């Protein structure tokens, strides 16, 4: 199935998964760039958050989510969740070979290295992503002299889920998290900040305001879209005409998925659009 090329292969959807609705920010960008493709999005809402869990648990969840999508005949897998990408990318690539697997961490590192002149880069992410050090490794693999500062920003996830992206409370939280990085900016010329979590693009405006104009914010979803496009072209699996469909799967709470998910996707999702699945 995964080796299928040509028209039949191209008709299959691209699978994309996240721990919840956050990955819809990634889906939004990739869909805009690749409007002909069909998408199948899975949010593991029953087990969210991944960002506070240990690597074995996150890996197990990621393999289960990916297996479900593979069983439905996807032609490629996008790991939209930074935590799952950081922890389980090698496992998923090996487990599902030859299915192409693209993770947001590699894409984010690529984008950060292109955006930074000084090579002093900050990564904002969940606790698990930060403690595993995957961003730091991925950035240094591309630029050996890079200096990477990582900051766990768990509260940003909750704020985005509440739909709070601006205002004094969000700004105060952002200042608190960014304070050590801003000191680094003055001292060492930190010039790039990676939004290393699915939820953070929603707070982009506030984070940019607090970080200041000389710091470039990197949202990896554009780079993910480019990587998907490149692989589709190379493997002759691109769907080249017609408007693509999107299917939504969730492991719990169809109503919440539709309500909060609409915010993240920037487009209405109805409860009827969401299919509940058991992994
Ligand atoms: N999707 C997660 C990430 O990008 C954030 C939410 C969670 O902790 O599950 O890291």
Short mmCIF file of C-alpha atoms and ligand atoms in Angstrom, two decimals:
data_model
loop_
_atom_site.label_atom_id
_atom_site.label_comp_id
_atom_site.label_asym_id
_atom_site.label_seq_id
_atom_site.Cartn_x
_atom_site.Cartn_y
_atom_site.Cartn_z
CA UNK A 1 0.00 0.00 0.00
CA UNK A 2 2.63 2.53 1.02
CA UNK A 3 4.68 1.76 -2.10
CA UNK A 4 1.82 2.54 -4.42
CA UNK A 5 2.64 5.32 -6.87
CA UNK A 6 0.75 6.99 -9.72
CA UNK A 7 -2.88 8.10 -9.70
CA UNK A 8 -4.18 5.57 -7.14
CA UNK A 9 -1.32 6.35 -4.76
CA UNK A 10 -1.84 10.08 -5.16
CA UNK A 11 -5.52 9.82 -4.22
CA UNK A 12 -4.66 8.58 -0.72
CA UNK A 13 -4.74 11.13 2.10
CA UNK A 14 -1.78 12.52 3.98
CA UNK A 15 -2.01 11.53 7.65
CA UNK A 16 -1.26 14.17 10.23
CA UNK A 17 -1.44 13.73 13.98
CA UNK A 18 -1.11 15.65 17.19
CA UNK A 19 -1.87 15.12 20.86
CA UNK A 20 -4.99 17.26 20.39
CA UNK A 21 -6.22 20.23 18.40
CA UNK A 22 -2.92 22.16 18.41
CA UNK A 23 -1.68 20.44 15.25
CA UNK A 24 -4.52 22.10 13.35
CA UNK A 25 -2.25 25.17 13.18
CA UNK A 26 0.13 23.01 11.12
CA UNK A 27 -2.70 21.55 9.05
CA UNK A 28 -3.89 25.08 8.29
CA UNK A 29 -0.54 26.04 6.72
CA UNK A 30 0.13 22.80 4.83
CA UNK A 31 -3.40 22.75 3.43
CA UNK A 32 -3.04 26.30 2.17
CA UNK A 33 0.13 25.36 0.32
CA UNK A 34 -1.18 21.99 -0.96
CA UNK A 35 -4.89 22.56 -1.67
CA UNK A 36 -5.28 19.50 -3.94
CA UNK A 37 -4.28 17.00 -1.26
CA UNK A 38 -6.67 14.99 0.92
CA UNK A 39 -5.86 15.13 4.65
CA UNK A 40 -6.68 12.88 7.56
CA UNK A 41 -6.07 14.59 10.90
CA UNK A 42 -5.97 12.66 14.17
CA UNK A 43 -6.03 14.42 17.55
CA UNK A 44 -5.34 12.16 20.51
CA UNK A 45 -7.56 14.29 22.73
CA UNK A 46 -8.19 11.47 25.23
CA UNK A 47 -4.53 11.46 26.25
CA UNK A 48 -3.57 15.12 25.86
CA UNK A 49 -1.21 16.60 26.98
CA UNK A 50 1.85 14.74 25.71
CA UNK A 51 4.11 17.61 26.79
CA UNK A 52 4.25 16.63 30.46
CA UNK A 53 4.63 12.87 29.91
CA UNK A 54 7.74 10.71 29.80
CA UNK A 55 9.40 9.64 26.54
CA UNK A 56 8.27 5.97 26.69
CA UNK A 57 4.64 7.00 27.09
CA UNK A 58 4.78 9.62 24.35
CA UNK A 59 6.48 7.12 22.02
CA UNK A 60 3.84 4.47 22.68
CA UNK A 61 1.01 6.94 22.06
CA UNK A 62 2.66 8.21 18.88
CA UNK A 63 3.07 4.70 17.47
CA UNK A 64 -0.60 3.94 18.22
CA UNK A 65 -1.80 7.16 16.57
CA UNK A 66 0.40 6.59 13.52
CA UNK A 67 -0.70 2.92 13.23
CA UNK A 68 -4.31 4.02 13.10
CA UNK A 69 -3.62 6.42 10.25
CA UNK A 70 -1.49 3.84 8.40
CA UNK A 71 -4.35 1.32 8.63
CA UNK A 72 -6.54 3.87 6.88
CA UNK A 73 -4.15 3.93 3.92
CA UNK A 74 -2.27 7.23 4.17
CA UNK A 75 0.51 7.99 1.68
CA UNK A 76 2.63 10.06 4.05
CA UNK A 77 2.75 10.87 7.76
CA UNK A 78 3.21 14.33 9.27
CA UNK A 79 3.92 14.50 13.00
CA UNK A 80 2.43 17.88 13.84
CA UNK A 81 3.06 17.49 17.57
CA UNK A 82 6.46 18.87 18.60
CA UNK A 83 6.62 16.62 21.65
CA UNK A 84 5.90 13.48 19.60
CA UNK A 85 8.36 14.59 16.91
CA UNK A 86 11.03 15.30 19.51
CA UNK A 87 10.62 11.93 21.20
CA UNK A 88 9.36 9.46 18.59
CA UNK A 89 10.56 10.55 15.14
CA UNK A 90 13.27 7.82 14.80
CA UNK A 91 10.86 5.12 16.08
CA UNK A 92 8.08 6.14 13.70
CA UNK A 93 10.40 6.40 10.71
CA UNK A 94 11.73 2.89 11.37
CA UNK A 95 8.42 1.29 12.32
CA UNK A 96 6.51 2.52 9.26
CA UNK A 97 9.23 2.44 6.55
CA UNK A 98 8.99 3.01 3.60
CA UNK A 99 6.18 5.45 4.45
CA UNK A 100 7.62 8.99 4.32
CA UNK A 101 7.50 10.59 7.80
CA UNK A 102 7.96 14.32 8.38
CA UNK A 103 8.36 15.83 11.83
CA UNK A 104 8.01 19.44 12.93
CA UNK A 105 11.24 19.45 14.94
CA UNK A 106 13.52 18.84 11.95
CA UNK A 107 11.54 21.39 9.94
CA UNK A 108 11.72 23.93 12.78
CA UNK A 109 15.47 23.46 13.17
CA UNK A 110 15.93 23.97 9.43
CA UNK A 111 13.90 27.17 9.50
CA UNK A 112 15.71 28.48 12.60
CA UNK A 113 19.16 27.98 11.10
CA UNK A 114 18.12 29.86 7.95
CA UNK A 115 16.56 32.68 9.96
CA UNK A 116 19.36 33.27 12.49
CA UNK A 117 22.43 35.30 11.65
CA UNK A 118 24.16 35.07 15.03
CA UNK A 119 23.40 31.37 15.53
CA UNK A 120 22.02 32.17 18.99
CA UNK A 121 18.59 30.60 18.94
CA UNK A 122 15.90 30.19 21.60
CA UNK A 123 13.37 27.36 21.55
CA UNK A 124 10.04 27.69 23.35
CA UNK A 125 8.41 24.29 23.83
CA UNK A 126 6.77 21.88 26.27
CA UNK A 127 8.62 20.36 29.21
CA UNK A 128 9.14 16.98 27.46
CA UNK A 129 10.41 18.57 24.25
CA UNK A 130 12.88 20.71 26.19
CA UNK A 131 14.14 17.91 28.43
CA UNK A 132 14.76 15.53 25.50
CA UNK A 133 17.03 18.11 23.78
CA UNK A 134 15.85 17.17 20.25
CA UNK A 135 15.68 20.76 18.98
CA UNK A 136 19.16 21.49 20.24
CA UNK A 137 20.53 18.39 18.49
CA UNK A 138 18.66 19.14 15.26
CA UNK A 139 19.87 22.77 15.22
CA UNK A 140 23.48 21.85 16.02
CA UNK A 141 23.47 19.15 13.34
CA UNK A 142 22.84 21.97 10.85
CA UNK A 143 25.05 24.59 12.45
CA UNK A 144 27.71 23.24 14.78
CA UNK A 145 28.56 26.60 16.41
CA UNK A 146 24.91 27.42 17.25
CA UNK A 147 23.99 28.28 20.83
CA UNK A 148 20.57 27.04 21.76
CA UNK A 149 18.55 28.23 24.77
CA UNK A 150 15.45 26.24 25.59
CA UNK A 151 12.53 27.35 27.70
CA UNK A 152 9.55 25.23 28.72
CA UNK A 153 6.35 27.32 28.50
CA UNK A 154 3.62 24.96 29.70
CA UNK A 155 1.12 27.73 30.50
CA UNK A 156 1.05 28.85 26.87
CA UNK A 157 -0.71 25.56 26.00
CA UNK A 158 -3.52 26.24 28.47
CA UNK A 159 -3.87 29.87 27.37
CA UNK A 160 -4.16 28.92 23.69
CA UNK A 161 -6.72 26.22 24.51
CA UNK A 162 -8.80 28.87 26.30
CA UNK A 163 -8.61 31.06 23.22
CA UNK A 164 -6.54 33.66 25.10
CA UNK A 165 -3.92 34.91 22.72
CA UNK A 166 -3.62 38.57 23.71
CA UNK A 167 -4.13 40.90 26.65
CA UNK A 168 -2.33 41.75 29.88
CA UNK A 169 -2.46 38.24 31.37
CA UNK A 170 -0.92 36.59 28.29
CA UNK A 171 1.68 39.34 28.08
CA UNK A 172 2.62 38.91 31.75
CA UNK A 173 3.07 35.15 31.28
CA UNK A 174 5.13 35.73 28.13
CA UNK A 175 7.37 38.25 29.96
CA UNK A 176 7.94 35.79 32.79
CA UNK A 177 8.97 33.00 30.41
CA UNK A 178 11.02 35.19 28.09
CA UNK A 179 12.90 37.14 30.77
CA UNK A 180 16.03 34.91 30.86
CA UNK A 181 16.08 34.77 27.06
CA UNK A 182 15.80 38.53 26.76
CA UNK A 183 18.85 38.97 29.01
CA UNK A 184 20.66 36.62 26.64
CA UNK A 185 19.50 38.74 23.71
CA UNK A 186 21.19 41.83 25.14
CA UNK A 187 24.37 39.98 26.05
CA UNK A 188 24.86 37.56 23.19
CA UNK A 189 22.74 38.71 20.27
CA UNK A 190 20.01 36.12 20.37
CA UNK A 191 18.10 36.81 17.15
CA UNK A 192 15.74 33.88 16.59
CA UNK A 193 12.99 32.27 18.59
CA UNK A 194 11.43 28.95 17.59
CA UNK A 195 7.77 28.39 18.42
CA UNK A 196 8.44 24.74 19.25
CA UNK A 197 4.91 23.73 20.18
CA UNK A 198 1.73 23.43 18.15
CA UNK A 199 -0.12 25.91 20.35
CA UNK A 200 2.35 28.76 20.31
CA UNK A 201 1.58 30.20 16.83
CA UNK A 202 -1.72 31.35 18.35
CA UNK A 203 0.22 33.58 20.76
CA UNK A 204 2.65 34.75 18.08
CA UNK A 205 1.68 38.41 18.22
CA UNK A 206 2.17 38.68 21.99
CA UNK A 207 5.40 36.68 21.95
CA UNK A 208 6.75 38.85 19.10
CA UNK A 209 5.81 42.01 20.99
CA UNK A 210 7.58 40.86 24.16
CA UNK A 211 10.64 39.52 22.29
CA UNK A 212 11.16 42.74 20.35
CA UNK A 213 11.66 43.54 16.66
CA UNK A 214 15.22 42.26 16.36
CA UNK A 215 14.14 38.68 17.15
CA UNK A 216 12.70 36.61 14.28
CA UNK A 217 9.95 34.17 15.25
CA UNK A 218 10.07 30.81 13.52
CA UNK A 219 6.90 28.84 12.98
CA UNK A 220 7.91 25.47 11.51
CA UNK A 221 4.65 24.81 9.66
CA UNK A 222 5.84 26.62 6.49
CA UNK A 223 8.96 24.46 6.40
CA UNK A 224 6.85 21.34 7.02
CA UNK A 225 4.69 22.29 4.03
CA UNK A 226 7.78 22.68 1.84
CA UNK A 227 9.12 19.29 2.98
CA UNK A 228 5.78 17.59 2.26
CA UNK A 229 5.65 19.17 -1.19
CA UNK A 230 9.20 18.07 -1.99
CA UNK A 231 8.59 14.44 -1.02
CA UNK A 232 5.30 14.30 -2.92
CA UNK A 233 7.00 15.55 -6.04
CA UNK A 234 9.96 13.21 -5.70
CA UNK A 235 7.84 10.14 -5.02
CA UNK A 236 5.28 11.09 -7.72
CA UNK A 237 2.51 10.97 -5.14
CA UNK A 238 1.21 14.51 -5.51
CA UNK A 239 -2.47 15.01 -6.22
CA UNK A 240 -2.43 17.68 -8.89
CA UNK A 241 -6.05 18.70 -9.45
CA UNK A 242 -9.34 19.14 -7.62
CA UNK A 243 -10.02 20.44 -4.14
CA UNK A 244 -8.77 18.12 -1.37
CA UNK A 245 -10.97 16.89 1.50
CA UNK A 246 -10.11 16.84 5.19
CA UNK A 247 -11.21 14.18 7.66
CA UNK A 248 -11.03 14.78 11.41
CA UNK A 249 -10.50 11.96 13.93
CA UNK A 250 -10.34 12.41 17.70
CA UNK A 251 -10.00 10.00 20.61
CA UNK A 252 -12.36 11.94 22.88
CA UNK A 253 -14.60 14.99 23.12
CA UNK A 254 -15.91 15.61 19.59
CA UNK A 255 -17.72 18.75 20.73
CA UNK A 256 -14.61 20.31 22.31
CA UNK A 257 -12.50 19.25 19.34
CA UNK A 258 -14.89 21.04 17.00
CA UNK A 259 -15.17 24.17 19.16
CA UNK A 260 -11.50 24.72 20.08
CA UNK A 261 -10.29 23.15 16.84
CA UNK A 262 -12.15 25.77 14.78
CA UNK A 263 -10.06 28.41 16.52
CA UNK A 264 -6.79 26.64 15.73
CA UNK A 265 -7.74 25.83 12.13
CA UNK A 266 -9.20 29.26 11.49
CA UNK A 267 -12.26 27.65 9.94
CA UNK A 268 -15.45 26.12 11.33
CA UNK A 269 -15.38 22.41 12.23
CA UNK A 270 -18.73 20.94 13.24
CA UNK A 271 -19.29 18.03 15.65
CA UNK A 272 -20.56 16.00 12.69
CA UNK A 273 -17.17 16.45 10.98
CA UNK A 274 -15.40 14.69 13.86
CA UNK A 275 -15.19 10.90 14.00
CA UNK A 276 -14.37 9.43 17.40
CA UNK A 277 -11.83 6.59 17.30
CA UNK A 278 -10.26 4.25 19.84
CA UNK A 279 -6.54 3.66 19.55
N1 LIG B 1 1.09 19.22 20.74
C1 LIG B 1 2.02 19.47 21.83
C2 LIG B 1 3.35 19.97 21.24
O1 LIG B 1 3.41 20.49 20.14
C3 LIG B 1 1.47 20.49 22.81
C4 LIG B 1 0.30 19.97 23.63
C5 LIG B 1 0.68 18.78 24.48
O2 LIG B 1 1.44 18.94 25.46
O3 LIG B 1 0.21 17.68 24.17
O4 LIG B 1 4.35 19.84 21.88
#
